[in-house]
Amino acid sequence: MTRFIFITGGVVSSLGKGLASAALGSLLQARGYKVRLRKLDPYINVDPGTMSPYQHGEVYVTDDGAETDLDLGHYERYTGVPARQSDNITTGRIYQNVIAKERRGAYLGSTVQVIPHVTDEIKAFVRSDVDDNDFVLVEIGGTVGDIEGLPFLEAIRQLGNELGRERALYIHLTLVPFLGAAGEIKTKPTQHSVKELLAIGIQPDILLCRCDRPIPDGERRKIALFCNVRNEAVIPAEDVSSIYHVPLAYRREGLDRQVLSHFGLDHETPPDLTRWQEIAKKVDAPEGEVTIAVVGKYVALLDAYKSLAEALTHGGFANNVKVNLEWVDSEVFENGDDAVQRLEGVDGILVPGGFGERGAEGKIEAATFARTHNIPYFGICFGMQMAVIEAARNLAGIDNANSTEFGPAEEPVVGLLTEWVRGNLTETRGEDDDKGGTMRLGAYPCQMAPDSQVAEIYGATAIEERHRHRYEVNINYLKRLEESGLRFSGLSPDGELPEIVELPGHPWFIGVQFHPELKSKPFDPHPLFASFIAAAVAQSRLV
Ligand code: GLN
């Protein structure tokens, strides 16, 4: 029997609902249950793929090629369950489906309305594709009170009614602030937020209360009384020093116990939290530290590189070191700052994924600096493309090497991907195609040369990694670039698309066309990140 847990948020945004959902998922998993997590996003974009990272943070990509909310990254990192296309939906997609049905005549003459047609579509989505999961955790994006969230809240209200109390549970995440001037913790925002939920017919079963200090018993009782939940179901979610402490913290506060007792399931047998205890130990007692410069364009918003920052941390876990990140805006090199000033002394340089011309020359300069100073360099997607342009210009002497992403190029070392193979199909694209959902997306296989550095790092010659790109290193330049020293050590199985480059003779210089950060887990660090951080540790011993 699949049970549904709905997670809503109140008072303010950014309380970490995604993380809370992921951590609860991991706790249920630690009790042997099969979980799935999904997210309902109230905005009107069909998916976040066309949004600026500054609007929405990172776009997370699933194996099956969906461009999704970054919370799906948390879900995967905490549970190891690969997310799918069916785990994230937006208002835009719901309406797209409803309107397509209306055009087909599927509503048989009815007036199409939010209730029941839109809510039915949402409910069908929530219940679809759930296999034999014991629990499906459904996070509702936004904050209670948002106009655009209403159809989603109405749909989960109806679902609770249809499934019955034994198969549905509502958790509301709120903020319990401390007011310095009054010297007190305040419960009123939580009361108001629950009132708002009650007005639309949802009585939360559990309140997860974000706070920066312990919530005294009296306040906890007050919240329970006014919000109509049991005392034990008011769970403090106090700030912790690392996101990887959250599952253990929730366990201490009894969140999993409350959830299981709601469903009448055994909550006496303790969960197996060894995995999280080991991670907590690594977080708390690293044996050293390294500093990695991340040279990108969206460095002012760390959510833009969420999975990347986590994967680097995981690489640290694999080497028992703390990884300090120095975020460098690639434009500083174009505005007069010298790479030497900004990058000297770092133990590794990473150029992440990116789009557009702004800051691109700075990334190329960062690659030059890493190459010529023997500093470990990791280029991901755009970071690989820029490293190849760098090598083309400075090793192969192709002075006008560039990417057609920035306009017509005399030497298109990186060019638009117009055709590629996916399974048994050939995908084609043109300059003027729609921008949404048309990149080369999701998991694709890559073959590596057996004697390459990457094959050794992976301990394999065939891998699958997730992609999200519209441009690609031009295979026609392979020979000239290889003659100048850059090795194309990984290619698509048909040999058409360069997937990995490396620079033999350099301590660690690797560029990958895919996004390995999307598959890294705290309990299973990605081999490339583990190896990159190992190289950074070696580098730190040199200086
Ligand atoms: N802008 C580049 C492309 O579309 C790189 C994309 C990325 O880094 N994700 O190919």
Coordinates of C-alpha atoms and ligand atoms in Angstrom, one line a residue:
M1 CA 0.0 0.0 0.0
T2 CA 1.4 3.4 -1.0
R3 CA 1.0 6.2 1.5
F4 CA 1.3 9.8 0.6
I5 CA 3.0 12.5 2.7
F6 CA 2.3 16.1 1.6
I7 CA 4.7 18.8 2.7
T8 CA 3.7 22.4 2.6
G9 CA 5.5 25.5 3.7
G10 CA 4.3 28.6 5.5
V11 CA 5.4 32.0 6.9
V12 CA 8.3 32.6 4.5
S13 CA 10.0 30.9 1.6
S14 CA 13.5 29.5 1.7
L15 CA 12.8 27.4 4.9
G16 CA 14.4 24.4 3.2
K17 CA 11.3 22.3 2.4
G18 CA 13.1 20.3 -0.2
L19 CA 15.8 19.4 2.2
A20 CA 13.2 18.6 4.9
S21 CA 11.4 16.3 2.5
A22 CA 14.6 14.7 1.4
A23 CA 15.8 14.1 5.0
L24 CA 12.4 12.6 6.0
G25 CA 12.6 10.3 2.9
S26 CA 16.1 9.2 4.1
L27 CA 14.8 8.4 7.6
L28 CA 11.9 6.3 6.2
Q29 CA 14.4 4.5 4.0
A30 CA 16.6 3.8 7.0
R31 CA 13.6 1.9 8.4
G32 CA 13.5 -0.3 5.3
Y33 CA 10.7 1.5 3.4
K34 CA 10.7 2.2 -0.3
V35 CA 10.3 5.9 -0.9
R36 CA 9.8 8.3 -3.9
L37 CA 9.8 12.0 -3.7
R38 CA 8.2 14.5 -6.0
K39 CA 7.6 18.2 -6.3
L40 CA 4.6 20.3 -7.4
D41 CA 5.7 23.7 -8.6
P42 CA 3.1 26.4 -8.9
Y43 CA 4.9 28.6 -11.4
I44 CA 3.7 28.8 -15.0
N45 CA 6.8 27.8 -16.9
V46 CA 6.4 24.3 -18.3
D47 CA 9.7 23.4 -16.6
P48 CA 12.5 25.5 -15.1
G49 CA 14.7 24.8 -18.2
T50 CA 14.2 28.3 -19.6
M51 CA 14.6 30.2 -16.4
S52 CA 17.7 32.1 -15.5
P53 CA 19.7 30.5 -12.7
Y54 CA 19.3 33.8 -10.8
Q55 CA 15.5 33.3 -10.9
H56 CA 15.4 29.7 -10.0
G57 CA 18.8 28.3 -9.0
E58 CA 20.2 25.2 -10.7
V59 CA 18.2 23.2 -13.2
Y60 CA 18.5 19.6 -12.1
V61 CA 18.4 17.0 -14.9
T62 CA 17.1 13.4 -14.5
D63 CA 18.3 10.3 -16.3
D64 CA 15.2 10.4 -18.5
G65 CA 15.9 13.9 -19.6
A66 CA 13.6 16.1 -17.5
E67 CA 14.8 19.6 -16.6
T68 CA 13.5 19.9 -13.0
D69 CA 13.6 21.8 -9.8
L70 CA 16.8 21.6 -7.8
D71 CA 14.9 20.0 -4.9
L72 CA 15.0 16.8 -6.9
G73 CA 18.7 17.0 -6.4
H74 CA 18.3 16.9 -2.7
Y75 CA 15.9 14.0 -3.0
E76 CA 18.4 12.0 -5.0
R77 CA 21.4 12.9 -2.8
Y78 CA 19.6 11.9 0.4
T79 CA 17.9 8.8 -0.8
G80 CA 19.9 7.6 -3.8
V81 CA 16.6 7.0 -5.7
P82 CA 17.0 8.3 -9.2
A83 CA 14.4 11.0 -9.9
R84 CA 12.3 10.8 -13.1
Q85 CA 10.3 13.0 -15.4
S86 CA 7.2 12.1 -13.4
D87 CA 8.6 13.6 -10.2
N88 CA 8.2 17.2 -11.0
I89 CA 5.3 19.1 -12.4
T90 CA 4.4 22.8 -12.8
T91 CA 1.2 24.7 -13.3
G92 CA 2.4 25.3 -16.9
R93 CA 2.6 21.6 -17.6
I94 CA -0.7 20.8 -15.9
Y95 CA -2.5 23.5 -18.0
Q96 CA -0.7 22.3 -21.1
N97 CA -2.1 18.8 -20.5
V98 CA -5.6 20.2 -19.7
I99 CA -5.7 22.4 -22.8
A100 CA -4.4 19.6 -25.0
K101 CA -7.2 17.4 -23.7
E102 CA -9.8 20.1 -24.3
R103 CA -8.6 20.5 -27.9
R104 CA -9.0 16.8 -28.4
G105 CA -12.5 17.0 -27.2
A106 CA -11.7 14.8 -24.2
Y107 CA -14.0 16.8 -21.9
L108 CA -17.0 15.9 -23.9
G109 CA -18.6 19.3 -24.0
S110 CA -17.9 20.3 -20.3
T111 CA -16.9 23.8 -19.3
V112 CA -13.2 23.2 -18.3
Q113 CA -12.6 24.6 -14.8
V114 CA -9.9 24.6 -12.1
I115 CA -12.1 22.3 -10.0
P116 CA -12.4 19.6 -11.1
H117 CA -10.4 19.5 -14.3
V118 CA -7.1 21.1 -13.2
T119 CA -7.3 19.5 -9.8
D120 CA -8.0 16.1 -11.4
E121 CA -4.9 16.5 -13.6
I122 CA -2.8 17.3 -10.5
K123 CA -4.2 14.3 -8.6
A124 CA -3.6 12.0 -11.5
F125 CA -0.1 13.2 -11.6
V126 CA 0.6 12.7 -7.9
R127 CA -0.7 9.1 -8.1
S128 CA 0.9 8.2 -11.4
D129 CA 4.1 6.1 -11.8
V130 CA 4.5 5.1 -8.1
D131 CA 5.5 1.4 -8.5
D132 CA 5.7 -0.5 -5.3
N133 CA 6.6 2.5 -3.1
D134 CA 5.7 2.4 0.5
F135 CA 5.7 6.2 0.7
V136 CA 5.4 9.0 -1.8
L137 CA 6.5 12.3 -0.4
V138 CA 5.0 15.2 -2.2
E139 CA 6.4 18.7 -1.7
I140 CA 4.3 21.7 -2.7
G141 CA 6.5 24.5 -3.9
G142 CA 5.9 28.1 -2.7
T143 CA 4.3 29.3 0.5
V144 CA 0.8 28.9 1.8
G145 CA -1.1 32.0 0.8
D146 CA 0.4 32.3 -2.7
I147 CA -2.4 32.6 -5.3
E148 CA -0.8 30.3 -7.8
G149 CA -0.4 27.5 -5.2
L150 CA -4.2 27.3 -4.5
P151 CA -5.1 24.6 -7.1
F152 CA -2.3 22.4 -5.8
L153 CA -3.4 22.8 -2.2
E154 CA -7.0 22.1 -3.2
A155 CA -5.8 18.9 -5.1
I156 CA -3.9 17.6 -2.1
R157 CA -6.9 18.4 0.2
Q158 CA -9.1 16.3 -2.1
L159 CA -6.5 13.5 -2.2
G160 CA -6.4 13.3 1.6
N161 CA -10.1 12.9 1.6
E162 CA -10.0 10.2 -1.1
L163 CA -7.1 8.3 0.3
G164 CA -8.3 8.5 3.9
R165 CA -6.3 9.3 7.0
E166 CA -4.5 5.9 7.0
R167 CA -2.9 6.7 3.6
A168 CA -2.4 10.5 3.8
L169 CA -0.4 12.8 6.1
Y170 CA 0.1 16.6 6.0
I171 CA 3.3 18.1 7.3
H172 CA 3.6 21.9 7.4
L173 CA 7.0 23.5 7.7
T174 CA 6.9 26.9 9.4
L175 CA 9.2 29.5 11.0
V176 CA 9.3 30.1 14.7
P177 CA 11.4 33.3 14.9
F178 CA 13.2 34.8 17.9
L179 CA 12.6 38.5 18.3
G180 CA 15.7 40.1 19.7
A181 CA 13.9 43.2 20.9
A182 CA 11.3 41.2 22.8
G183 CA 13.8 38.5 23.8
E184 CA 11.2 35.9 22.9
I185 CA 10.3 33.2 20.5
K186 CA 7.2 34.0 18.5
T187 CA 4.5 31.4 17.6
K188 CA 2.1 33.8 16.0
P189 CA 3.4 33.4 12.4
T190 CA 3.0 29.7 12.7
Q191 CA -0.6 30.1 14.0
H192 CA -1.5 32.4 11.1
S193 CA 0.0 30.1 8.6
V194 CA -1.9 27.1 9.9
K195 CA -5.1 29.2 9.9
E196 CA -4.5 29.9 6.2
L197 CA -4.2 26.1 5.6
L198 CA -7.3 25.4 7.6
A199 CA -9.2 27.9 5.5
I200 CA -8.6 25.8 2.5
G201 CA -9.5 22.6 4.3
I202 CA -6.2 21.2 5.3
Q203 CA -5.5 20.4 8.9
P204 CA -1.8 19.6 9.2
D205 CA -0.9 16.5 11.2
I206 CA 2.7 17.5 12.0
L207 CA 4.3 20.9 12.2
L208 CA 8.0 21.1 11.5
C209 CA 9.2 24.4 13.1
R210 CA 12.4 26.0 11.8
C211 CA 14.1 27.9 14.6
D212 CA 17.5 29.1 15.5
R213 CA 17.3 28.0 19.1
P214 CA 15.5 25.4 21.1
I215 CA 11.7 25.9 21.4
P216 CA 10.8 25.9 25.1
D217 CA 8.1 23.5 26.2
G218 CA 5.6 26.2 26.9
E219 CA 5.9 27.5 23.4
R220 CA 5.6 24.1 21.9
R221 CA 2.4 23.5 23.9
K222 CA 1.0 26.8 22.7
I223 CA 1.7 25.9 19.1
A224 CA 0.0 22.5 19.6
L225 CA -3.0 24.1 21.3
F226 CA -3.6 26.9 18.7
C227 CA -2.9 24.8 15.7
N228 CA -4.8 21.8 16.8
V229 CA -2.0 19.3 16.6
R230 CA -0.7 16.9 19.3
N231 CA 2.2 18.2 21.4
E232 CA 4.6 15.5 20.2
A233 CA 3.7 16.4 16.6
V234 CA 5.2 19.9 17.0
I235 CA 8.8 19.1 15.9
P236 CA 11.5 21.7 16.3
A237 CA 13.8 21.8 13.3
E238 CA 16.7 23.8 14.8
D239 CA 19.5 25.2 12.6
V240 CA 22.3 22.7 12.3
S241 CA 25.9 23.3 11.1
S242 CA 25.7 21.1 8.0
I243 CA 22.8 20.0 5.9
Y244 CA 24.0 16.4 6.3
H245 CA 23.2 16.6 10.0
V246 CA 19.5 17.1 9.2
P247 CA 18.4 13.4 9.1
L248 CA 20.0 12.7 12.5
A249 CA 18.5 15.9 14.0
Y250 CA 15.0 15.0 12.8
R251 CA 15.4 11.5 14.2
R252 CA 16.4 13.0 17.6
E253 CA 13.3 15.2 17.5
G254 CA 11.1 12.2 16.7
L255 CA 9.8 13.2 13.2
D256 CA 10.0 9.7 11.8
R257 CA 8.2 8.3 14.9
Q258 CA 5.4 10.8 14.5
V259 CA 5.0 9.9 10.8
L260 CA 5.0 6.2 11.4
S261 CA 2.6 6.4 14.4
H262 CA 0.2 8.4 12.3
F263 CA 0.0 5.5 9.8
G264 CA -0.1 2.9 12.6
L265 CA 3.2 1.5 11.7
D266 CA 6.0 0.1 14.0
H267 CA 8.0 3.0 15.3
E268 CA 9.8 1.2 18.2
T269 CA 12.4 -0.6 16.1
P270 CA 15.2 2.0 15.6
P271 CA 16.2 2.9 12.0
D272 CA 19.6 2.0 10.7
L273 CA 21.3 5.4 10.5
T274 CA 24.9 4.2 10.2
R275 CA 25.3 5.9 6.8
W276 CA 24.3 9.3 8.2
Q277 CA 26.4 8.8 11.3
E278 CA 29.5 8.2 9.2
I279 CA 28.8 11.2 7.1
A280 CA 28.3 13.4 10.2
K281 CA 31.7 12.2 11.4
K282 CA 33.3 13.3 8.1
V283 CA 31.6 16.6 8.3
D284 CA 32.7 17.2 11.9
A285 CA 36.2 16.0 11.8
P286 CA 38.0 16.5 8.5
E287 CA 41.7 15.8 8.5
G288 CA 42.7 18.7 6.4
E289 CA 41.3 21.2 3.9
V290 CA 41.6 22.3 0.3
T291 CA 40.5 25.4 -1.6
I292 CA 38.8 25.1 -4.9
A293 CA 38.1 28.2 -7.1
V294 CA 34.9 27.9 -9.0
V295 CA 35.1 30.3 -11.9
G296 CA 31.5 30.9 -13.1
K297 CA 29.0 33.5 -14.1
Y298 CA 26.3 33.0 -11.5
V299 CA 28.5 33.1 -8.4
A300 CA 26.3 35.6 -6.6
L301 CA 23.6 33.0 -6.1
L302 CA 24.9 29.8 -4.7
D303 CA 21.7 27.9 -5.5
A304 CA 22.8 28.2 -9.1
Y305 CA 25.5 25.6 -8.5
K306 CA 23.8 23.5 -5.8
S307 CA 24.7 20.0 -7.0
L308 CA 28.2 21.2 -7.9
A309 CA 28.9 22.5 -4.4
E310 CA 27.5 19.3 -2.9
A311 CA 29.5 17.1 -5.2
L312 CA 32.7 18.9 -4.2
T313 CA 31.8 18.4 -0.6
H314 CA 31.3 14.7 -1.3
G315 CA 34.8 14.7 -3.0
G316 CA 36.0 16.0 0.3
F317 CA 34.3 13.2 2.2
A318 CA 36.1 10.7 0.0
N319 CA 39.5 12.2 1.0
N320 CA 38.6 13.2 4.6
V321 CA 39.1 16.9 3.9
K322 CA 37.0 19.9 4.1
V323 CA 36.5 21.6 0.7
N324 CA 36.5 25.4 0.8
L325 CA 34.9 27.0 -2.2
E326 CA 36.1 30.3 -3.6
W327 CA 33.5 31.6 -6.0
V328 CA 35.2 33.7 -8.7
D329 CA 33.1 35.7 -11.1
S330 CA 34.7 34.9 -14.5
E331 CA 34.1 38.5 -15.6
V332 CA 36.8 39.8 -13.2
F333 CA 39.4 38.6 -15.6
E334 CA 37.8 40.6 -18.4
N335 CA 37.5 43.7 -16.3
G336 CA 41.2 44.1 -15.6
D337 CA 41.8 41.6 -12.8
D338 CA 44.6 39.2 -13.4
A339 CA 44.0 35.4 -13.1
V340 CA 47.2 35.3 -11.2
Q341 CA 45.9 37.5 -8.5
R342 CA 42.7 35.6 -8.0
L343 CA 43.8 32.1 -8.6
E344 CA 47.2 31.9 -7.1
G345 CA 47.3 29.6 -4.1
V346 CA 44.1 27.7 -4.8
D347 CA 44.4 23.9 -4.9
G348 CA 42.1 23.3 -7.8
I349 CA 40.1 25.3 -10.4
L350 CA 36.7 24.3 -11.6
V351 CA 34.8 25.9 -14.5
P352 CA 31.2 24.7 -14.3
G353 CA 28.3 24.7 -16.8
G354 CA 27.2 28.0 -18.2
F355 CA 25.5 29.7 -21.1
G356 CA 26.3 32.8 -23.2
E357 CA 29.3 34.9 -24.1
R358 CA 29.5 37.1 -21.0
G359 CA 32.4 35.9 -18.9
A360 CA 33.5 33.2 -21.4
E361 CA 36.9 34.8 -22.1
G362 CA 37.5 34.8 -18.3
K363 CA 36.8 31.1 -18.1
I364 CA 39.3 30.5 -20.9
E365 CA 41.8 32.5 -19.0
A366 CA 41.2 30.4 -15.9
A367 CA 41.8 27.3 -18.0
T368 CA 45.1 28.7 -19.3
F369 CA 46.2 29.5 -15.8
A370 CA 45.4 26.0 -14.6
R371 CA 47.1 24.4 -17.5
T372 CA 50.3 26.5 -17.4
H373 CA 50.6 26.4 -13.6
N374 CA 49.9 22.7 -13.3
I375 CA 46.9 23.3 -11.1
P376 CA 44.2 20.6 -11.1
Y377 CA 41.5 21.7 -13.6
F378 CA 38.0 20.4 -13.9
G379 CA 35.9 21.7 -16.7
I380 CA 32.2 20.7 -16.7
C381 CA 30.1 21.1 -19.8
F382 CA 30.8 24.8 -20.7
G383 CA 34.0 24.4 -18.7
M384 CA 35.1 21.6 -21.0
Q385 CA 34.1 23.6 -24.1
M386 CA 36.2 26.6 -22.9
A387 CA 39.2 24.4 -22.0
V388 CA 39.1 23.0 -25.6
I389 CA 38.9 26.5 -27.1
E390 CA 41.9 27.4 -24.8
A391 CA 43.9 24.4 -26.1
A392 CA 42.9 25.1 -29.7
R393 CA 44.1 28.7 -29.4
N394 CA 47.2 28.2 -27.3
L395 CA 48.4 24.6 -28.0
A396 CA 47.2 24.0 -31.5
G397 CA 47.7 27.6 -32.7
I398 CA 44.1 28.0 -34.0
D399 CA 44.0 31.6 -33.1
N400 CA 40.4 32.3 -34.0
A401 CA 39.0 29.2 -32.3
N402 CA 35.6 30.0 -30.7
S403 CA 32.1 28.7 -30.0
T404 CA 29.2 29.4 -32.3
E405 CA 27.2 30.0 -29.2
F406 CA 28.7 33.5 -29.2
G407 CA 28.0 34.2 -32.9
P408 CA 29.5 33.1 -36.2
A409 CA 33.0 31.8 -35.7
E410 CA 35.9 31.5 -38.2
E411 CA 37.1 28.4 -36.4
P412 CA 34.0 26.7 -34.8
V413 CA 35.8 24.5 -32.4
V414 CA 32.6 24.3 -30.5
G415 CA 29.4 24.3 -32.6
L416 CA 25.7 23.8 -32.4
L417 CA 24.6 20.2 -32.0
T418 CA 22.3 19.6 -35.0
E419 CA 22.0 15.8 -34.9
W420 CA 22.6 13.1 -32.4
V421 CA 21.5 9.6 -31.6
R422 CA 19.2 8.8 -28.6
G423 CA 18.6 5.0 -28.3
N424 CA 17.3 4.0 -31.7
L425 CA 16.2 7.5 -32.7
T426 CA 18.1 10.4 -34.3
E427 CA 17.3 13.8 -32.8
T428 CA 17.8 16.9 -35.0
R429 CA 17.9 20.6 -34.1
G430 CA 18.1 23.8 -36.0
E431 CA 19.2 27.4 -35.1
D432 CA 15.6 28.6 -34.8
D433 CA 14.1 25.8 -32.7
D434 CA 12.2 26.5 -29.5
K435 CA 14.5 26.9 -26.5
G436 CA 12.5 24.9 -24.0
G437 CA 13.3 21.2 -23.6
T438 CA 15.3 21.0 -26.8
M439 CA 18.9 20.6 -25.5
R440 CA 20.6 17.2 -25.5
L441 CA 19.1 16.2 -22.2
G442 CA 19.5 13.2 -19.8
A443 CA 21.7 10.2 -19.6
Y444 CA 23.8 9.2 -22.6
P445 CA 26.5 6.5 -22.8
C446 CA 30.2 7.3 -23.2
Q447 CA 33.0 5.1 -24.1
M448 CA 36.5 5.7 -22.7
A449 CA 39.9 4.7 -24.0
P450 CA 41.0 1.8 -21.7
D451 CA 44.4 3.4 -21.0
S452 CA 43.1 6.9 -20.2
Q453 CA 43.2 8.7 -16.9
V454 CA 39.4 8.8 -16.8
A455 CA 39.0 5.1 -17.3
E456 CA 41.3 4.6 -14.4
I457 CA 39.3 7.0 -12.3
Y458 CA 36.0 5.4 -13.1
G459 CA 37.4 1.9 -13.0
A460 CA 35.4 1.3 -16.1
T461 CA 35.4 2.1 -19.8
A462 CA 31.7 2.5 -20.4
I463 CA 29.6 4.9 -18.4
E464 CA 26.4 6.8 -18.5
E465 CA 26.2 10.4 -17.4
R466 CA 23.6 13.2 -17.6
H467 CA 23.7 15.9 -20.2
R468 CA 22.3 19.4 -20.7
H469 CA 23.8 21.2 -23.6
R470 CA 23.0 22.7 -27.1
Y471 CA 26.6 23.0 -28.3
E472 CA 29.4 20.4 -28.6
V473 CA 33.1 20.2 -29.3
N474 CA 33.5 19.9 -33.1
I475 CA 34.8 16.4 -33.9
N476 CA 36.5 17.7 -37.0
Y477 CA 39.1 19.4 -34.9
L478 CA 39.9 16.1 -33.0
K479 CA 43.1 15.3 -35.0
R480 CA 44.6 18.8 -34.8
L481 CA 43.8 19.0 -31.1
E482 CA 45.2 15.6 -30.3
E483 CA 48.4 16.4 -32.2
S484 CA 48.8 19.4 -30.0
G485 CA 48.5 17.3 -26.8
L486 CA 44.9 17.3 -25.8
R487 CA 43.5 13.8 -25.6
F488 CA 39.9 13.0 -26.5
S489 CA 39.6 10.1 -24.0
G490 CA 35.8 9.7 -24.0
L491 CA 33.4 9.7 -27.0
S492 CA 29.8 8.8 -27.6
P493 CA 29.5 5.2 -28.7
D494 CA 29.1 6.2 -32.4
G495 CA 32.4 8.2 -32.1
E496 CA 30.7 11.4 -33.2
L497 CA 30.5 13.4 -30.0
P498 CA 33.5 14.3 -27.8
E499 CA 32.5 13.6 -24.2
I500 CA 35.8 13.8 -22.3
V501 CA 39.1 15.4 -22.8
E502 CA 42.2 15.2 -20.7
L503 CA 45.7 16.6 -20.9
P504 CA 48.4 13.9 -20.5
G505 CA 51.4 15.1 -18.5
H506 CA 49.3 17.6 -16.5
P507 CA 48.6 16.5 -12.9
W508 CA 44.8 16.6 -13.4
F509 CA 43.2 18.4 -16.3
I510 CA 39.9 16.9 -17.3
G511 CA 36.9 18.3 -19.2
V512 CA 33.6 16.5 -19.4
Q513 CA 30.6 17.4 -21.6
F514 CA 28.2 16.0 -19.1
H515 CA 27.3 16.9 -15.5
P516 CA 28.8 14.4 -13.1
E517 CA 27.8 16.5 -10.1
L518 CA 24.2 15.4 -10.6
K519 CA 24.9 11.9 -9.7
S520 CA 27.2 12.4 -6.7
K521 CA 25.9 11.3 -3.2
P522 CA 27.3 12.0 0.2
F523 CA 27.5 8.3 0.8
D524 CA 28.8 7.6 -2.7
P525 CA 31.0 10.4 -3.9
H526 CA 31.3 10.7 -7.7
P527 CA 34.7 9.2 -8.8
L528 CA 35.6 12.3 -10.8
F529 CA 35.0 14.6 -7.8
A530 CA 36.8 12.2 -5.4
S531 CA 39.8 12.1 -7.8
F532 CA 39.7 15.9 -8.4
I533 CA 39.8 16.6 -4.7
A534 CA 42.6 14.0 -4.2
A535 CA 44.6 15.9 -6.8
A536 CA 43.8 19.1 -5.0
V537 CA 45.1 17.5 -1.8
A538 CA 48.3 16.6 -3.6
Q539 CA 48.5 20.2 -4.9
S540 CA 48.0 21.7 -1.5
R541 CA 51.0 19.7 -0.2
L542 CA 53.2 21.3 -2.9
V543 CA 52.6 24.9 -1.8
Ligands
GLN1 N1 26.2 26.6 -23.2 C1 26.8 25.4 -23.5 C2 25.9 24.5 -24.4 O1 24.7 24.7 -24.5 C3 27.1 24.6 -22.2 C4 25.9 24.2 -21.5 C5 26.2 23.8 -20.0 O2 27.2 24.1 -19.5 N2 25.2 23.1 -19.4 O3 26.4 23.6 -24.9

